[in-house]
Amino acid sequence: MNESEEILNLLRDNGRISVEDISAMTKRSVEEVSAIIQKLENDGVIMKYAAIINPEKDLSAKEMVRAEIEIQVTPEREHGFDGIADRIYRFPQVKSLYLMSGGYDFKVIIEGDTLQEVADFVARKLSTLEGVRATKTCFILKTYKENDIVYVETDCDRREGAMA
């Protein structure tokens, strides 16, 4: 594992880890670690540092409506899927966009304040884009696990809490 991979693995696990802690764990100087991180940021490898928030406990997001939309498209002659993807990911409601294999071409995760807002976005903005042939919307009812984080308390967790 090279120096960048080692540092990236530590940052993936804890984006708030200090340069000093990374230095100690990788046996590199603080200056060397700082320089590596700066290069990773400048090269666009590290794009953002963010907290993972439990949506069930975040009162500001409690009413947020999330949906997964499957989209079938006709690829553009010169740009293929990229031109359509470029138009889709520019909408602020779009949180994630994936090119897929299988029965549809794109999977989109969107967020809105209400079910009606999400429905209107799909009906008026997404499905009317040139090249879009069909959409299928599934509303996300509950998140159990995302980005390797389990959001629900298990029976085992409850028992451990009772014993503590």
PDB file of C-alpha atoms in Angstrom:
ATOM      1  CA  MET A   1       0.000   0.000   0.000  1.00  0.00           C
ATOM      2  CA  ASN A   2       1.483   3.358  -0.988  1.00  0.00           C
ATOM      3  CA  GLU A   3       1.544   6.444   1.232  1.00  0.00           C
ATOM      4  CA  SER A   4      -1.536   8.042  -0.348  1.00  0.00           C
ATOM      5  CA  GLU A   5      -3.626   4.859  -0.047  1.00  0.00           C
ATOM      6  CA  GLU A   6      -2.724   4.485   3.614  1.00  0.00           C
ATOM      7  CA  ILE A   7      -3.743   8.069   4.385  1.00  0.00           C
ATOM      8  CA  LEU A   8      -6.925   7.808   2.296  1.00  0.00           C
ATOM      9  CA  ASN A   9      -7.972   4.672   4.194  1.00  0.00           C
ATOM     10  CA  LEU A  10      -7.567   6.493   7.507  1.00  0.00           C
ATOM     11  CA  LEU A  11      -9.557   9.494   6.226  1.00  0.00           C
ATOM     12  CA  ARG A  12     -12.315   7.253   4.818  1.00  0.00           C
ATOM     13  CA  ASP A  13     -12.758   5.765   8.257  1.00  0.00           C
ATOM     14  CA  ASN A  14     -12.595   9.102  10.101  1.00  0.00           C
ATOM     15  CA  GLY A  15     -12.648  12.380   8.186  1.00  0.00           C
ATOM     16  CA  ARG A  16     -11.887  14.274  11.403  1.00  0.00           C
ATOM     17  CA  ILE A  17      -8.661  12.433  12.199  1.00  0.00           C
ATOM     18  CA  SER A  18      -5.876  14.916  12.879  1.00  0.00           C
ATOM     19  CA  VAL A  19      -2.738  15.219  10.790  1.00  0.00           C
ATOM     20  CA  GLU A  20      -0.804  14.442  13.969  1.00  0.00           C
ATOM     21  CA  ASP A  21      -2.685  11.167  14.468  1.00  0.00           C
ATOM     22  CA  ILE A  22      -2.183  10.198  10.818  1.00  0.00           C
ATOM     23  CA  SER A  23       1.499  11.019  11.222  1.00  0.00           C
ATOM     24  CA  ALA A  24       1.806   8.730  14.251  1.00  0.00           C
ATOM     25  CA  MET A  25      -0.166   5.903  12.626  1.00  0.00           C
ATOM     26  CA  THR A  26       1.779   6.008   9.339  1.00  0.00           C
ATOM     27  CA  LYS A  27       5.182   6.779  10.892  1.00  0.00           C
ATOM     28  CA  ARG A  28       5.579   9.837   8.647  1.00  0.00           C
ATOM     29  CA  SER A  29       6.288  13.414   9.660  1.00  0.00           C
ATOM     30  CA  VAL A  30       3.417  15.856  10.142  1.00  0.00           C
ATOM     31  CA  GLU A  31       4.830  17.948   7.287  1.00  0.00           C
ATOM     32  CA  GLU A  32       4.923  14.939   4.940  1.00  0.00           C
ATOM     33  CA  VAL A  33       1.345  13.931   5.820  1.00  0.00           C
ATOM     34  CA  SER A  34       0.145  17.520   5.340  1.00  0.00           C
ATOM     35  CA  ALA A  35       1.838  17.692   1.936  1.00  0.00           C
ATOM     36  CA  ILE A  36       0.296  14.376   0.834  1.00  0.00           C
ATOM     37  CA  ILE A  37      -3.189  15.466   1.941  1.00  0.00           C
ATOM     38  CA  GLN A  38      -2.770  18.847   0.214  1.00  0.00           C
ATOM     39  CA  LYS A  39      -1.758  17.098  -3.023  1.00  0.00           C
ATOM     40  CA  LEU A  40      -4.738  14.721  -2.775  1.00  0.00           C
ATOM     41  CA  GLU A  41      -7.034  17.734  -2.325  1.00  0.00           C
ATOM     42  CA  ASN A  42      -5.430  19.673  -5.201  1.00  0.00           C
ATOM     43  CA  ASP A  43      -5.627  16.633  -7.511  1.00  0.00           C
ATOM     44  CA  GLY A  44      -9.329  16.191  -6.750  1.00  0.00           C
ATOM     45  CA  VAL A  45      -8.844  12.817  -5.060  1.00  0.00           C
ATOM     46  CA  ILE A  46     -10.212  14.231  -1.805  1.00  0.00           C
ATOM     47  CA  MET A  47     -13.238  16.209  -2.915  1.00  0.00           C
ATOM     48  CA  LYS A  48     -15.023  16.964   0.348  1.00  0.00           C
ATOM     49  CA  TYR A  49     -15.021  16.260   4.069  1.00  0.00           C
ATOM     50  CA  ALA A  50     -18.495  15.558   5.457  1.00  0.00           C
ATOM     51  CA  ALA A  51     -20.246  14.165   8.506  1.00  0.00           C
ATOM     52  CA  ILE A  52     -22.562  11.169   8.196  1.00  0.00           C
ATOM     53  CA  ILE A  53     -25.813  12.152   9.901  1.00  0.00           C
ATOM     54  CA  ASN A  54     -28.436   9.656  11.051  1.00  0.00           C
ATOM     55  CA  PRO A  55     -31.567  10.760   9.141  1.00  0.00           C
ATOM     56  CA  GLU A  56     -33.818   9.217  11.796  1.00  0.00           C
ATOM     57  CA  LYS A  57     -32.335  11.480  14.488  1.00  0.00           C
ATOM     58  CA  ASP A  58     -31.781  14.656  12.454  1.00  0.00           C
ATOM     59  CA  LEU A  59     -34.850  16.773  13.171  1.00  0.00           C
ATOM     60  CA  SER A  60     -34.113  19.158  10.299  1.00  0.00           C
ATOM     61  CA  ALA A  61     -34.175  16.271   7.801  1.00  0.00           C
ATOM     62  CA  LYS A  62     -36.953  14.283   9.482  1.00  0.00           C
ATOM     63  CA  GLU A  63     -39.588  15.395   6.967  1.00  0.00           C
ATOM     64  CA  MET A  64     -37.286  15.211   3.926  1.00  0.00           C
ATOM     65  CA  VAL A  65     -38.622  12.956   1.181  1.00  0.00           C
ATOM     66  CA  ARG A  66     -36.080  10.809  -0.674  1.00  0.00           C
ATOM     67  CA  ALA A  67     -36.722   8.833  -3.818  1.00  0.00           C
ATOM     68  CA  GLU A  68     -34.834   6.518  -6.131  1.00  0.00           C
ATOM     69  CA  ILE A  69     -35.648   7.022  -9.790  1.00  0.00           C
ATOM     70  CA  GLU A  70     -34.770   4.598 -12.535  1.00  0.00           C
ATOM     71  CA  ILE A  71     -34.432   6.319 -15.905  1.00  0.00           C
ATOM     72  CA  GLN A  72     -34.343   4.838 -19.392  1.00  0.00           C
ATOM     73  CA  VAL A  73     -32.759   7.133 -21.968  1.00  0.00           C
ATOM     74  CA  THR A  74     -31.693   7.231 -25.583  1.00  0.00           C
ATOM     75  CA  PRO A  75     -27.944   7.949 -25.634  1.00  0.00           C
ATOM     76  CA  GLU A  76     -26.893  11.036 -27.597  1.00  0.00           C
ATOM     77  CA  ARG A  77     -25.055  10.553 -30.871  1.00  0.00           C
ATOM     78  CA  GLU A  78     -21.792  12.277 -29.924  1.00  0.00           C
ATOM     79  CA  HIS A  79     -21.904  12.278 -26.132  1.00  0.00           C
ATOM     80  CA  GLY A  80     -23.557   8.961 -25.305  1.00  0.00           C
ATOM     81  CA  PHE A  81     -24.872   8.938 -21.748  1.00  0.00           C
ATOM     82  CA  ASP A  82     -22.596  11.746 -20.536  1.00  0.00           C
ATOM     83  CA  GLY A  83     -24.599  14.583 -22.104  1.00  0.00           C
ATOM     84  CA  ILE A  84     -27.836  13.447 -20.489  1.00  0.00           C
ATOM     85  CA  ALA A  85     -26.073  12.810 -17.170  1.00  0.00           C
ATOM     86  CA  ASP A  86     -24.693  16.351 -17.299  1.00  0.00           C
ATOM     87  CA  ARG A  87     -28.204  17.790 -17.559  1.00  0.00           C
ATOM     88  CA  ILE A  88     -29.548  15.552 -14.778  1.00  0.00           C
ATOM     89  CA  TYR A  89     -26.886  16.073 -12.112  1.00  0.00           C
ATOM     90  CA  ARG A  90     -27.144  19.871 -12.353  1.00  0.00           C
ATOM     91  CA  PHE A  91     -30.565  19.863 -10.656  1.00  0.00           C
ATOM     92  CA  PRO A  92     -30.155  20.679  -6.934  1.00  0.00           C
ATOM     93  CA  GLN A  93     -32.694  17.966  -6.032  1.00  0.00           C
ATOM     94  CA  VAL A  94     -30.339  15.298  -7.443  1.00  0.00           C
ATOM     95  CA  LYS A  95     -28.115  13.949  -4.674  1.00  0.00           C
ATOM     96  CA  SER A  96     -26.628  10.948  -6.529  1.00  0.00           C
ATOM     97  CA  LEU A  97     -26.567   9.813 -10.152  1.00  0.00           C
ATOM     98  CA  TYR A  98     -25.302   6.453 -11.400  1.00  0.00           C
ATOM     99  CA  LEU A  99     -24.974   4.925 -14.875  1.00  0.00           C
ATOM    100  CA  MET A 100     -26.291   1.383 -14.526  1.00  0.00           C
ATOM    101  CA  SER A 101     -26.306  -1.895 -16.391  1.00  0.00           C
ATOM    102  CA  GLY A 102     -29.531  -3.863 -16.670  1.00  0.00           C
ATOM    103  CA  GLY A 103     -33.087  -2.787 -17.385  1.00  0.00           C
ATOM    104  CA  TYR A 104     -32.571   0.965 -17.040  1.00  0.00           C
ATOM    105  CA  ASP A 105     -29.725   3.370 -17.743  1.00  0.00           C
ATOM    106  CA  PHE A 106     -29.540   5.724 -14.762  1.00  0.00           C
ATOM    107  CA  LYS A 107     -30.352   5.505 -11.080  1.00  0.00           C
ATOM    108  CA  VAL A 108     -30.964   8.870  -9.435  1.00  0.00           C
ATOM    109  CA  ILE A 109     -31.412   9.635  -5.745  1.00  0.00           C
ATOM    110  CA  ILE A 110     -33.303  12.873  -5.176  1.00  0.00           C
ATOM    111  CA  GLU A 111     -34.551  14.786  -2.145  1.00  0.00           C
ATOM    112  CA  GLY A 112     -37.446  17.166  -1.695  1.00  0.00           C
ATOM    113  CA  ASP A 113     -39.426  18.764   1.094  1.00  0.00           C
ATOM    114  CA  THR A 114     -42.671  16.959   0.230  1.00  0.00           C
ATOM    115  CA  LEU A 115     -43.893  13.980  -1.737  1.00  0.00           C
ATOM    116  CA  GLN A 116     -45.626  16.393  -4.115  1.00  0.00           C
ATOM    117  CA  GLU A 117     -42.403  18.334  -4.690  1.00  0.00           C
ATOM    118  CA  VAL A 118     -40.577  15.134  -5.646  1.00  0.00           C
ATOM    119  CA  ALA A 119     -43.453  14.022  -7.895  1.00  0.00           C
ATOM    120  CA  ASP A 120     -43.535  17.425  -9.617  1.00  0.00           C
ATOM    121  CA  PHE A 121     -39.776  17.348 -10.154  1.00  0.00           C
ATOM    122  CA  VAL A 122     -39.980  13.947 -11.827  1.00  0.00           C
ATOM    123  CA  ALA A 123     -43.033  14.852 -13.923  1.00  0.00           C
ATOM    124  CA  ARG A 124     -42.014  18.362 -14.989  1.00  0.00           C
ATOM    125  CA  LYS A 125     -38.230  18.412 -15.021  1.00  0.00           C
ATOM    126  CA  LEU A 126     -36.770  14.923 -15.234  1.00  0.00           C
ATOM    127  CA  SER A 127     -39.176  13.070 -17.501  1.00  0.00           C
ATOM    128  CA  THR A 128     -39.356  15.986 -19.952  1.00  0.00           C
ATOM    129  CA  LEU A 129     -35.604  16.100 -20.616  1.00  0.00           C
ATOM    130  CA  GLU A 130     -34.655  15.358 -24.198  1.00  0.00           C
ATOM    131  CA  GLY A 131     -33.554  11.735 -24.469  1.00  0.00           C
ATOM    132  CA  VAL A 132     -35.510  10.474 -21.440  1.00  0.00           C
ATOM    133  CA  ARG A 133     -37.791   7.616 -22.513  1.00  0.00           C
ATOM    134  CA  ALA A 134     -39.174   6.385 -19.182  1.00  0.00           C
ATOM    135  CA  THR A 135     -38.896   6.894 -15.433  1.00  0.00           C
ATOM    136  CA  LYS A 136     -39.838   4.748 -12.458  1.00  0.00           C
ATOM    137  CA  THR A 137     -39.966   6.380  -9.028  1.00  0.00           C
ATOM    138  CA  CYS A 138     -39.634   4.506  -5.740  1.00  0.00           C
ATOM    139  CA  PHE A 139     -39.900   6.486  -2.504  1.00  0.00           C
ATOM    140  CA  ILE A 140     -37.404   5.609   0.222  1.00  0.00           C
ATOM    141  CA  LEU A 141     -39.415   4.807   3.336  1.00  0.00           C
ATOM    142  CA  LYS A 142     -36.635   4.009   5.812  1.00  0.00           C
ATOM    143  CA  THR A 143     -32.854   3.771   5.733  1.00  0.00           C
ATOM    144  CA  TYR A 144     -31.391   0.752   7.516  1.00  0.00           C
ATOM    145  CA  LYS A 145     -27.816   0.940   6.239  1.00  0.00           C
ATOM    146  CA  GLU A 146     -26.007   3.406   3.992  1.00  0.00           C
ATOM    147  CA  ASN A 147     -22.324   4.018   3.298  1.00  0.00           C
ATOM    148  CA  ASP A 148     -21.444   1.106   5.586  1.00  0.00           C
ATOM    149  CA  ILE A 149     -23.279   2.735   8.531  1.00  0.00           C
ATOM    150  CA  VAL A 150     -26.147   0.873  10.234  1.00  0.00           C
ATOM    151  CA  TYR A 151     -28.868   3.348  11.263  1.00  0.00           C
ATOM    152  CA  VAL A 152     -31.122   1.059  13.266  1.00  0.00           C
ATOM    153  CA  GLU A 153     -30.629  -0.179  16.782  1.00  0.00           C
ATOM    154  CA  THR A 154     -30.591  -3.976  16.875  1.00  0.00           C
ATOM    155  CA  ASP A 155     -31.814  -6.230  19.691  1.00  0.00           C
ATOM    156  CA  CYS A 156     -28.145  -6.917  20.478  1.00  0.00           C
ATOM    157  CA  ASP A 157     -27.470  -3.155  20.813  1.00  0.00           C
ATOM    158  CA  ARG A 158     -30.420  -2.784  23.188  1.00  0.00           C
ATOM    159  CA  ARG A 159     -29.236  -5.718  25.333  1.00  0.00           C
ATOM    160  CA  GLU A 160     -25.694  -4.314  25.515  1.00  0.00           C
ATOM    161  CA  GLY A 161     -27.096  -0.919  26.584  1.00  0.00           C
ATOM    162  CA  ALA A 162     -29.175  -2.567  29.311  1.00  0.00           C
ATOM    163  CA  MET A 163     -26.114  -4.397  30.653  1.00  0.00           C
ATOM    164  CA  ALA A 164     -23.884  -1.317  30.754  1.00  0.00           C
TER     165      ALA A 164
END
